Short mmCIF file of C-alpha atoms and ligand atoms in Angstrom, two decimals:
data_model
loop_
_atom_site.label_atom_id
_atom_site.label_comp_id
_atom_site.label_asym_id
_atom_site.label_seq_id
_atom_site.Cartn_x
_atom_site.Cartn_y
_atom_site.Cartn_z
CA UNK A 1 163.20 96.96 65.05
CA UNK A 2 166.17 99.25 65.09
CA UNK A 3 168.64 96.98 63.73
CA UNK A 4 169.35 99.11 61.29
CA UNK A 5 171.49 101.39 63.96
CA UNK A 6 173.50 98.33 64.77
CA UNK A 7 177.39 98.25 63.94
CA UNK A 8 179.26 95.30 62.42
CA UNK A 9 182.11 93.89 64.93
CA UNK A 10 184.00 93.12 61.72
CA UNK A 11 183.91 95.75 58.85
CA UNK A 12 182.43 98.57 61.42
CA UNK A 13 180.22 99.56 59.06
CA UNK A 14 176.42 99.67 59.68
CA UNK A 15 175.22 95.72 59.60
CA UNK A 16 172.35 97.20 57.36
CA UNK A 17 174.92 98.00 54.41
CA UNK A 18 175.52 94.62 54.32
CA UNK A 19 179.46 95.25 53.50
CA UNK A 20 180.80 92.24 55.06
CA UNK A 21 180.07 88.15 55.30
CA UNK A 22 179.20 89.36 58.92
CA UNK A 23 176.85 91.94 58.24
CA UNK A 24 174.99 90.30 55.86
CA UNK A 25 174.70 86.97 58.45
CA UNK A 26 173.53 89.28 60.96
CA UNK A 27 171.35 91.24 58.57
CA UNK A 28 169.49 87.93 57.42
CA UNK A 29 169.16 86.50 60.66
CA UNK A 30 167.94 89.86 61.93
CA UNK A 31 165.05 90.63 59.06
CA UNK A 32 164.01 86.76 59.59
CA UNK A 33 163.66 87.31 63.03
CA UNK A 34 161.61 90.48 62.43
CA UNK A 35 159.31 88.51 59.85
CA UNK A 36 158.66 86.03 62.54
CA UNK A 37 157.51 88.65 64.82
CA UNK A 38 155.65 90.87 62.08
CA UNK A 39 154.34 87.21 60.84
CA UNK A 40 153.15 85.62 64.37
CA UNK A 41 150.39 88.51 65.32
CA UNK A 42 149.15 88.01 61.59
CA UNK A 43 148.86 83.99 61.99
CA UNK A 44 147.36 84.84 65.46
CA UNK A 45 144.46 86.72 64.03
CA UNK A 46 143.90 84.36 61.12
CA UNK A 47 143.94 81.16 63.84
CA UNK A 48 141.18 83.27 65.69
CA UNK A 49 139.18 84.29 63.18
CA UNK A 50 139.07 80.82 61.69
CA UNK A 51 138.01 79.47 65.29
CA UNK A 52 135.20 81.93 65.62
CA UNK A 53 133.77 80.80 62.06
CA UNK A 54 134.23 77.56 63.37
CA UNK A 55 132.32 78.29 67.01
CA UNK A 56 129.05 79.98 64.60
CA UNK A 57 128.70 77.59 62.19
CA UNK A 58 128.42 74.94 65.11
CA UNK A 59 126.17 77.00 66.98
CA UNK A 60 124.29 77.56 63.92
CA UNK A 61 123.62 74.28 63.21
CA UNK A 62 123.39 72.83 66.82
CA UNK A 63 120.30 75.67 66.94
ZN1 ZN B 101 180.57 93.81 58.62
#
């Protein structure tokens, strides 16, 4: 994410100093958002390779 590069409408500062109430609102929303995105790809991969344990071990034992 490039949120970095973003400007505060308040202090006009960069929202990444965090040198305002409103930079550091729009900082912590912005980093939460980006762990949700960083986090959902991760949980993805984990949900998949939990169902294809899951699909062997019943084909295992159905065999
Ligand atoms: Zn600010």
């Amino acid at each position: 994410m490039t949120y970095d590069r973003l400007v505060c409408a308040n202090c006009a500062a960069p929202v990444n100093e965090g040198r305002c109430p409103v930079c550091r609102a729009n900082r912590e929303r912005l980093q939460q958002e980006n762990f949700f995105a960083s986090l959902n790809p991760m949980a993805l991969i984990a949900l998949l390779a939990a169902l294809i344990a899951a699909v062997a071990l019943l084909a295992h034992q159905t065999a």
